[in-house]
XYZ file of C-alpha atoms in Angstrom:
484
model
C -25.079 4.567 11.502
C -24.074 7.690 10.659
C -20.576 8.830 9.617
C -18.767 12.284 9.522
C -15.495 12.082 6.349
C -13.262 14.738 7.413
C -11.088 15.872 4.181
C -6.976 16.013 4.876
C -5.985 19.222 6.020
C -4.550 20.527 2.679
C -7.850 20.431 0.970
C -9.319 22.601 2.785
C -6.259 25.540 2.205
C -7.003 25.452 -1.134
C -8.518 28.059 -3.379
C -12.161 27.566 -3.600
C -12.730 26.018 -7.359
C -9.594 23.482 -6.631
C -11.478 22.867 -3.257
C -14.813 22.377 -5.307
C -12.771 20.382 -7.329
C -11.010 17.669 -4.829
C -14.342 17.387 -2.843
C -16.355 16.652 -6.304
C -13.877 14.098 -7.135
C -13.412 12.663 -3.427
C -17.399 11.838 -3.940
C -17.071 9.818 -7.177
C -14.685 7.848 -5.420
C -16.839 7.198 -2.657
C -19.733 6.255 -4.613
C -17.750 3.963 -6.589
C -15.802 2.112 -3.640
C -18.960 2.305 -1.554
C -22.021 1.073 -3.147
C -21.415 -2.684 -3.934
C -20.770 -2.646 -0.434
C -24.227 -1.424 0.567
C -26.201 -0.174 -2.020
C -28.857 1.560 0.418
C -26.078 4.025 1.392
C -26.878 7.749 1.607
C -24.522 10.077 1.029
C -24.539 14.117 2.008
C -21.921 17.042 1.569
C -21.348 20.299 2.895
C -18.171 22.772 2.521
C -15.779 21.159 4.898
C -17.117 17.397 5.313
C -19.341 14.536 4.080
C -22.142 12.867 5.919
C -22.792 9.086 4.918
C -25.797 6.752 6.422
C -25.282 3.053 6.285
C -27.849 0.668 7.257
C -27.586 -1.017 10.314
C -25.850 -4.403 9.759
C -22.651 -4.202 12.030
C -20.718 -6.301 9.189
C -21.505 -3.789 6.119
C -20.731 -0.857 8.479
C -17.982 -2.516 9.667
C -16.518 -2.689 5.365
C -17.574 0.736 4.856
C -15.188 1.940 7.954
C -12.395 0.030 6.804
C -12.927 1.167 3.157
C -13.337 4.942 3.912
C -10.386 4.827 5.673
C -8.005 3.307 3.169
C -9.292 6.046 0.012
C -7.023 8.623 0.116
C -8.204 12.155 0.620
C -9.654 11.087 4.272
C -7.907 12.669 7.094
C -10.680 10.954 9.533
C -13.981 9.480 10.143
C -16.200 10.225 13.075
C -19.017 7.992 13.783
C -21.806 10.221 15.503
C -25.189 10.006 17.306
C -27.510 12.801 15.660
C -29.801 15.033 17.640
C -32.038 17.983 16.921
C -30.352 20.823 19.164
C -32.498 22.383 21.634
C -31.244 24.921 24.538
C -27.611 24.290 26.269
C -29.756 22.636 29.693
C -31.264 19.891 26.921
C -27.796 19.394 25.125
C -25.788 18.859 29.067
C -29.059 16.011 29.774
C -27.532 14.531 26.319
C -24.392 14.798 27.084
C -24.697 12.839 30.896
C -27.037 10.468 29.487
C -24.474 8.941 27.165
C -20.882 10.209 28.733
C -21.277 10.196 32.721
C -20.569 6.552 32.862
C -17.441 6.427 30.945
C -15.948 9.776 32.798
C -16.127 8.138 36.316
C -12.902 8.499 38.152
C -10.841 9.795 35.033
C -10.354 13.280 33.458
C -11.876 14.868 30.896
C -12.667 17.625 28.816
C -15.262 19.171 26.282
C -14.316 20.134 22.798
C -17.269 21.808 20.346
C -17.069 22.928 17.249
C -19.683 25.565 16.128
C -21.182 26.293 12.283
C -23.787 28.445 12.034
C -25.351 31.170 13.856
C -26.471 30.783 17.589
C -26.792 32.684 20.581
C -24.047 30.955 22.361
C -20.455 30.710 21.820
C -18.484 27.076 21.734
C -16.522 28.354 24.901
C -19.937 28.907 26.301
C -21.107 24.881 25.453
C -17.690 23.578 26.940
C -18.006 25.254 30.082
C -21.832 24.114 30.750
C -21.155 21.070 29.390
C -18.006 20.500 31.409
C -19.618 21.661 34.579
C -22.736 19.273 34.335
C -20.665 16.664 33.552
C -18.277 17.190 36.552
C -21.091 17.443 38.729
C -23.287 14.501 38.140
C -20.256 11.689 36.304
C -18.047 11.213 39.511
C -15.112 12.570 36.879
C -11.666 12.947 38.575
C -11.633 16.384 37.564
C -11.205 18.485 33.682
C -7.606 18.551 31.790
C -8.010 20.776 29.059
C -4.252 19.625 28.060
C -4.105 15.969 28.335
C -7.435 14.599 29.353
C -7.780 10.589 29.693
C -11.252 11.071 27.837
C -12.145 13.828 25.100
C -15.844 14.857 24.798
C -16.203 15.692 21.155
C -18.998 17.552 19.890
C -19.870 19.762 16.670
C -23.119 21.681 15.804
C -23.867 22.488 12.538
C -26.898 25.010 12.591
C -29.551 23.184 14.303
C -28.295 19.644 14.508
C -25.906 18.146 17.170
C -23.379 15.611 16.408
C -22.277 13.811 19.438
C -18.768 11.668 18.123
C -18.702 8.172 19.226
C -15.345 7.099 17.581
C -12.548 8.219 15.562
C -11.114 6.215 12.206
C -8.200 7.506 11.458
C -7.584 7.643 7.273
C -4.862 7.920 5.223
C -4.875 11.532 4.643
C -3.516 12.564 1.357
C -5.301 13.877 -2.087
C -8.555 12.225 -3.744
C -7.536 9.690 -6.514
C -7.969 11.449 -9.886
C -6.889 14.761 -8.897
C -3.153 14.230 -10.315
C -1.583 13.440 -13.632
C -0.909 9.458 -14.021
C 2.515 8.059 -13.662
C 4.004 4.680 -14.718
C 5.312 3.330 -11.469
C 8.561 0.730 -12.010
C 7.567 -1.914 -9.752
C 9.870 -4.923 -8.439
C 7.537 -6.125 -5.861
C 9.926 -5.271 -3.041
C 9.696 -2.845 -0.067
C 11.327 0.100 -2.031
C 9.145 -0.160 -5.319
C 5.768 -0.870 -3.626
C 6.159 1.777 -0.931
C 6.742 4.543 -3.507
C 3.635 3.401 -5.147
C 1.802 3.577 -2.230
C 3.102 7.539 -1.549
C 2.154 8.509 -5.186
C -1.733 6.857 -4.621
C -1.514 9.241 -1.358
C -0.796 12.268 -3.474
C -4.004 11.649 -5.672
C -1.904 10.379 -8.168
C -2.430 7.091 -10.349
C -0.024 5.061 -10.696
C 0.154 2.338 -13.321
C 2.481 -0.299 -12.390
C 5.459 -1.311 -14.726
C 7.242 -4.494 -14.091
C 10.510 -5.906 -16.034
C 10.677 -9.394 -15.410
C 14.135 -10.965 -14.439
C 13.143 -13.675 -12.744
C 10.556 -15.847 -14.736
C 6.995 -16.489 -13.854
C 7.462 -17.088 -10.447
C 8.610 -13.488 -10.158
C 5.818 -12.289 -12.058
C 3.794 -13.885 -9.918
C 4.577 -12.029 -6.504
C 4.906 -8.656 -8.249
C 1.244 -9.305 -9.722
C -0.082 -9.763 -6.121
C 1.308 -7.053 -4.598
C 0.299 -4.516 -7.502
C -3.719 -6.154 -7.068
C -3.493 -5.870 -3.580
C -2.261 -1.895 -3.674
C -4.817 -1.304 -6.247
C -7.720 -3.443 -4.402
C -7.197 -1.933 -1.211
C -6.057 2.036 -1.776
C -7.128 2.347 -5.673
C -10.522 0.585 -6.447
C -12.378 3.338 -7.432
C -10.092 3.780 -10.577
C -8.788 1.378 -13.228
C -5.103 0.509 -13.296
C -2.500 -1.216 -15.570
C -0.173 -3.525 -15.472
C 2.249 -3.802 -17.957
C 4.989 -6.991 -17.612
C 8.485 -6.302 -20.143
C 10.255 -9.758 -20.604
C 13.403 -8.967 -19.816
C 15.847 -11.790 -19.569
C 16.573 -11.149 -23.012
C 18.351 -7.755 -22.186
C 19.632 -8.848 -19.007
C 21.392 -11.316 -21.256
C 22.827 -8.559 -23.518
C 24.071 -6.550 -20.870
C 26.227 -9.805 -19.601
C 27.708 -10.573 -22.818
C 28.394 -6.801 -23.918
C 28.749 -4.440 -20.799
C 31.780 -3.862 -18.859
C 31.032 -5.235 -15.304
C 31.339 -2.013 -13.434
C 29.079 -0.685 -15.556
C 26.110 -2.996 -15.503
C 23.985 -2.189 -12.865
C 23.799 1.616 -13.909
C 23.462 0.478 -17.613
C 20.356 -1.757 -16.488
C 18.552 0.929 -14.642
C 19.238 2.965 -18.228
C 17.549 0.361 -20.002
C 14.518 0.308 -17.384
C 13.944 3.907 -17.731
C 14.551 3.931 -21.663
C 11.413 1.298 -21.992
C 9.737 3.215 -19.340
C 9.525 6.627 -20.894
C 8.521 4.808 -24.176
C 5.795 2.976 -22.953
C 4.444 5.911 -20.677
C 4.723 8.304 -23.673
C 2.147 5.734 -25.610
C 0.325 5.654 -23.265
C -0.412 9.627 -21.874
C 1.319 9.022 -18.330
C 3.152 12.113 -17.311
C 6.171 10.901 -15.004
C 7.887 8.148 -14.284
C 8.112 6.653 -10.623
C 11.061 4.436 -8.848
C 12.268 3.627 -5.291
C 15.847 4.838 -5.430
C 17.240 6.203 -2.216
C 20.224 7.698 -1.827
C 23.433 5.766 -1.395
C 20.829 2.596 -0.736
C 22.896 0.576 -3.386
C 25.755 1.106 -5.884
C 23.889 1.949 -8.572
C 21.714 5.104 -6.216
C 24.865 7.508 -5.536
C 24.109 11.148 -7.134
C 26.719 10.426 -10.163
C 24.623 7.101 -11.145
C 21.477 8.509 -10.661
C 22.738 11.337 -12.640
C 23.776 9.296 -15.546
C 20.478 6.861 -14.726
C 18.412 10.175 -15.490
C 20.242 10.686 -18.737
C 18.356 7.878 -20.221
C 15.306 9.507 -21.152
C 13.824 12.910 -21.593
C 10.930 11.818 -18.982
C 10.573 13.341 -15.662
C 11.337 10.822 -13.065
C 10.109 10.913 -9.132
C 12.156 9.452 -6.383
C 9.858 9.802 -3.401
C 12.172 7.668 -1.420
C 15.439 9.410 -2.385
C 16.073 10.522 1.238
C 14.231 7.797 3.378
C 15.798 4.665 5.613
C 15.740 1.640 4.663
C 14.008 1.170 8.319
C 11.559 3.554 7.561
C 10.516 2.074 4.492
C 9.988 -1.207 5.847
C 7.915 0.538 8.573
C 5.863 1.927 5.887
C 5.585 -1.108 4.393
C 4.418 -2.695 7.772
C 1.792 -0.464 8.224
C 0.278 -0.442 4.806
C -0.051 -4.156 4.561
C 2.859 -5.152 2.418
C 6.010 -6.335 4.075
C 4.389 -9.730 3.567
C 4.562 -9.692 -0.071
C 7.839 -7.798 -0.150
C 9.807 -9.980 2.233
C 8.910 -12.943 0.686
C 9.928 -11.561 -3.010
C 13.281 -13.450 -4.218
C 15.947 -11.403 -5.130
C 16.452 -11.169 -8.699
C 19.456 -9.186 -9.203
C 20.261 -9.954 -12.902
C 23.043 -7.866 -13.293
C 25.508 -8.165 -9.942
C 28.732 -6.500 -10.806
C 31.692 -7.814 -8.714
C 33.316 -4.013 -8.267
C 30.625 -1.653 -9.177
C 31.356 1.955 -10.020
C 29.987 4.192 -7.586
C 31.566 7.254 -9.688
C 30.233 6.781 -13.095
C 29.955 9.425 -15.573
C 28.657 9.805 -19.168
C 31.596 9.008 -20.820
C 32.264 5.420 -19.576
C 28.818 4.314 -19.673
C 28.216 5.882 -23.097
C 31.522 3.789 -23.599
C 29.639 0.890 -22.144
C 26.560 0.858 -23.810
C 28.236 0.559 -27.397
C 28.820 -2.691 -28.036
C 24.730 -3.476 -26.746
C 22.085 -4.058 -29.392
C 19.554 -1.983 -28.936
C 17.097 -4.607 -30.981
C 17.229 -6.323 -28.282
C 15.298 -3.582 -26.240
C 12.882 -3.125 -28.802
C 12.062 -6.434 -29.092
C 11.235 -6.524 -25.159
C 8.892 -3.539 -25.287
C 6.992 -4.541 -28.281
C 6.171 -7.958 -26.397
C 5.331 -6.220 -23.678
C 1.556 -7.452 -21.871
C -0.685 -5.426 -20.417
C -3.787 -6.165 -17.795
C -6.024 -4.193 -15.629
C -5.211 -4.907 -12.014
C -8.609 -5.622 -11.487
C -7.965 -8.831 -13.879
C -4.171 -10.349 -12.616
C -4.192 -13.571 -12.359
C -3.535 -14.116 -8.956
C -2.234 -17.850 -9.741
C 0.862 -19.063 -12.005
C -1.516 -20.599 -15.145
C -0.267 -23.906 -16.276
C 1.709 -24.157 -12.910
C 3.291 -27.479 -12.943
C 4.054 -27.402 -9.075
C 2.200 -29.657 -7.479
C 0.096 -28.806 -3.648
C 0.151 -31.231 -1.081
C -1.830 -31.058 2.044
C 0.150 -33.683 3.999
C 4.064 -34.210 4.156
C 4.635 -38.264 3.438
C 7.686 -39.786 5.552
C 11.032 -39.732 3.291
C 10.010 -36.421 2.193
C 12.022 -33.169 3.179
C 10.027 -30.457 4.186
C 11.822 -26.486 3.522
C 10.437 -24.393 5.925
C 10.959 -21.008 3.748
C 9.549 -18.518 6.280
C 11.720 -15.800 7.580
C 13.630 -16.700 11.047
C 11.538 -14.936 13.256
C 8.196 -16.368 12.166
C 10.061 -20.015 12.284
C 10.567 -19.036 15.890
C 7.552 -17.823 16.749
C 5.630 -20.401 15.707
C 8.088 -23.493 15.041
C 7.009 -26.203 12.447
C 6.727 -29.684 13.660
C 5.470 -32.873 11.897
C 5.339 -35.621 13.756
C 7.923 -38.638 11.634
C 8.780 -36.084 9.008
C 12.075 -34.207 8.703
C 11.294 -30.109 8.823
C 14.531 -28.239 8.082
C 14.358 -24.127 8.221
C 15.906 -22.621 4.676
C 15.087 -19.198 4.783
C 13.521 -18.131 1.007
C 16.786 -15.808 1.015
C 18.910 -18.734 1.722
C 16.771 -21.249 -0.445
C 18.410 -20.552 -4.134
C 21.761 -20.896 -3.316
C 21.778 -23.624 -0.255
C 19.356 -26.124 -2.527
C 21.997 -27.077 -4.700
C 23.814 -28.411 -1.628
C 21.165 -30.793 -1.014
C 20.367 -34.544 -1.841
C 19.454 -34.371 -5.273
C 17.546 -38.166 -4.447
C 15.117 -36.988 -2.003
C 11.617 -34.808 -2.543
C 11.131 -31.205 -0.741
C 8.104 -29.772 -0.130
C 8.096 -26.425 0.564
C 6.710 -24.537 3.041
C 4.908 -21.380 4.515
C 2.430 -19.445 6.046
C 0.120 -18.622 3.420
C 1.656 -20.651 0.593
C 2.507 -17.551 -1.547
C 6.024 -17.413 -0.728
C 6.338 -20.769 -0.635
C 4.777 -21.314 -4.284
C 6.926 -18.502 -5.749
C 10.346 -20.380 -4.960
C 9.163 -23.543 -5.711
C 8.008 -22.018 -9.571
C 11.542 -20.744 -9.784
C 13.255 -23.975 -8.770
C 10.744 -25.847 -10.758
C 11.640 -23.858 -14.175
C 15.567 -24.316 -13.554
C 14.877 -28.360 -13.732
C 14.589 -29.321 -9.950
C 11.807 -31.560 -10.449
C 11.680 -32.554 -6.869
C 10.144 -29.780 -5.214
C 6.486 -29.075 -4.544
C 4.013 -26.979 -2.395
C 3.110 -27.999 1.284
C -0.179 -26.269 2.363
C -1.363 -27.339 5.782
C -5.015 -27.757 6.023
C -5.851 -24.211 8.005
C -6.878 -25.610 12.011
C-alpha cells in the first residue's frame, strides 16, 4: 500500500530553511513511531509531501494509518493506487476502470492536481476525465460545488496517483520543533486537554503532577499522561514528575486565611513549577485555567497567580467552554480518564475572593513556612512516561471476578452509562453511587457489610476503592466481570 502524508497547511507558508526544517524533523518522527510497526517500511519525500510503502498485511497497514494520523504535523493521508502516466485517453480508461461503478446514479466531479511540466493543463484532465466518466458510469450528472463523490487525482511528473481514501490527521507542528514546557497536570478535562493543544503546536510537554489525593490519585493522572504520550508523543521521551503535596495542602489549612486559599495554592503550584522547570531547561510553564471557570481563574487571581514566579506561563484554555473542552476531550480519547478522576480539591474555601490583590495574599502567605515547599520539591519523583506504572504497586485492594450474596455491589459509573447498559446480578444487591457521589454518600452506609466496586474497565473503579482503602474502609474491593 502506498500512502501520500500531506503536511498541515502552515508548514508549507513557511520560509524555506524553517520548511526544510519541520519536514526534516516530521521524518525522524515517522521513522521512530513507524518502524517497530513494520520494519520493511519505505519511506520517500519531496517538497510538499511524503510517500510511505507498507507491506501488504491489512493489520500492519491498518497501525500505520492510525499512527500517522495521531503524530502531529499531518494535515492528511491519502492512500493511492500508482500508475505510470501515459496520454489523457490511457489515464480516462484508468479512471472508468476503477470509478464508473461507484459514480452510478450519483454526482460527481474531477479534481487534479498537477507538478511538473506537461503538455496539458489540470483543467484540461478534469474536463476529459469528467466527460468519459459521464459517458460510460451511468453518473447522475457533475457538481463541481457539492458533488456526492469527489474524483481525486494528482500527477507528479510522470506518475499518477489515483486517491482511494482520505485519513484525516491532527494537523498541527512536528514534535521537536518547539521549546519544552512543564505541563501542570491534574488528570482532569482542563489539564489534559491543554496538554494535548501544546503536543499539537510541536511542543513537548513534560507533565507535572502535585499530588493531593494519595496514590489512588496518582494513579489516574499516571494513565492519562502514558496514554497522551503513547498515543500523540511516542516518538519523543517525556517526564513525569509527581510533588507530594499533602504536606503543603496541610500548611495552607492551618496558616492561610480561607478566602485566600485557593489563589495561595495555585501560587504554590506555580512556585514549584518554575523551580523544577528551571532545573530542568523547560522554557514555559502550561495550565488549564479558563476564564471565570472557578474562583480562583478571574483576571485579579490569575493576576496575583502569575505573580508567583518569574516563568512564562500559557493558558491555552483561558477563553474556551467548559463544553468545548469536554468535546475536545471526547474526541482525543480522554473523557474516560478525566470523568472518572475524583475530585481532589484540597483547599475549598467557604467564601472565596474573587477580587484578590497583592496585598492580602502577600498578607496571607506570611504566616506559611516555606520549608514546607522545599521539602515537597526536593522529594519530588521523576519517570519517563514510557515507564509509569500503570498499576498502584503494593495495592492492597483486592479483585474479584464474581459478587458473593451479602455483598454490596457500588456501581461507580457515571448515570448515563448505568442507563445505557444497567448492571444486574442475579441474588446480589447492585446499587448505582456515582464516583462523584461515592466519597461523601459511603460514610452513610452500613459500616457491617462488604462493597465491591464497580465499572466498566475497572480503572475508575480501582482508583476510589485505593482512596477509600487508605482512609481505613477496609470493606471495599474491586469487582471485574469476566469480559463476555
Amino acid at each position: 500500500m502506498k500512502l501520500i502524508i500531506k503536511f498541515f497547511a502552515e508548514i508549507t507558508i513557511k520560509s524555506p530553511q524553517v520548511r526544510k526544517r519541520f519536514v526534516s524533523q516530521l521524518r525522524k518522527n515517522l521513522k521512530v513511531l513507524l518502524k517497530p510497526i513494520d520494519p520493511d517500511l519505505r519511506m520517500a519525500g519531496n517538497w510538499d509531501s511524503l510517500e510511505i510503502i507498507t507491506g501488504d498485511d491489512p493489520a500492519l497497514q491498518a497501525r500505520v494509518i492510525e499512527r500517522l494520523q495521531n503524530t502531529p504535523g499531518i494535515n492528511h493521508i491519502h492512500e493511492v493506487r500508482e500508475h505510470e502516466l501515459g496520454t489523457l485517453e490511457e489515464l480516462a480508461d484508468l479512471c472508468v476502470a476503477r470509478f464508473a461503478e461507484q459514480l452510478r446514479g450519483k454526482t460527481f466531479a474531477v479534481r487534479c492536481k498537477r507538478i511538473g511540466k506537461h503538455p496539458f493543463s489540470s483543467t484540461d484532465v478534469n474536463r476529459q476525465l469528467g466527460a468519459r466518466l459521464m459517458a460510460e458510469s451511468g453518473a447522475a450528472g457533475v457538481s463541481l460545488k457539492d458533488p456526492d463523490v469527489e474524483i481525486q487525482l494528482e500527477i507528479r511528473q510522470q506518475r499518477v496517483f489515483l486517491i482511494q481514501t482520505r485519513h484525516e490527521g491532527i494537523g498541527g507542528f512536528p514534535l521537536g520543533t518547539m521549546e519544552p514546557v512543564l505541563s501542570l497536570m491534574s488528570g482532569g478535562f482542563d489539564s489534559t486537554v491543554a496538554s494535548y493543544q501544546m503536543l499539537q503546536r510541536g511542543i513537548l510537554p513534560h507533565f507535572v503532577f502535585f499530588n493531593l489525593g494519595g496514590r489512588a490519585h496518582e494513579l489516574g493522572v499516571r494513565q492519562v499522561a502514558h496514554y497522551l504520550w503513547e498515543k500523540y508523543a511516542a516518538s519523543h521521551r517525556l517526564r513525569f514528575i509527581s510533588v507530594p503535596f499533602e504536606g503543603v495542602v496541610a500548611e495552607i489549612l492551618q496558616n492561610v486565611d480561607n478566602s485566600q486559599m485557593g489563589v495561595v495554592l495555585k501560587r504554590m503550584m506555580l512556585r514549584a513549577a518554575s523551580r523544577i522547570a528551571q532545573r530542568r531547561g523547560f522554557q514555559a510553564l502550561v495550565t488549564g485555567e479558563a476564564i471565570a471557570q472557578v474562583s480562583s481563574q478571574t483576571l485579579p487571581n490569575l493576576a496575583a497567580i502569575d505573580e508567583a514566579c518569574d516563568t512564562l506561563v500559557l493558558r491555552p484554555l483561558i477563553t474556551t467552554s467548559k463544553t468545548e473542552i469536554i468535546r475536545t476531550a471526547r474526541r482525543i480519547g480522554t473523557e474516560a480518564f478525566s470523568a472518572s478522576m475524583p475530585e481532589y480539591c484540597g483547599v475549598i474555601s467557604v467564601s472565596p475572593d474573587i477580587h484578590t490583590n497583592m496585598r492580602k495574599v502577600t498578607a496571607a502567605e506570611a504566616g506559611f513556612d516555606f520549608s514546607v515547599l522545599d521539602d515537597a520539591i526536593e522529594q519530588m519523583t521523576s519517570t519517563d512516561c514510557c515507564d509509569l506504572e500503570l498499576e498502584l504497586e503494593g495495592s492492597e485492594v483486592e479483585t474479584v471476578e464474581q459478587a458473593l450474596a451479602g455483598q454490596v455491589v457500588l456501581d461507580v459509573r457515571h448515570p448515563d452509562e448505568q442507563e445505557a447498559n444497567p448492571l444486574v446480578l442475579e441474588g446480589v444487591e447492585v446499587q448505582a453511587v456515582p464516583f462523584y457521589q461515592l466519597n461523601s454518600r459511603f460514610a452513610e452506609l452500613d459500616p457491617g457489610r462488604a462493597y465491591l466496586l464497580y465499572c466498566e474497565k475497572g480503572v475508575m473503579s480501582q482508583l476510589h476503592a485505593q482512596y477509600l482503602l487508605d482512609r481505613g474502609h477496609d470493606n471495599v474491593r474491586v469487582l471485574r466481570l469476566p469480559r463476555r
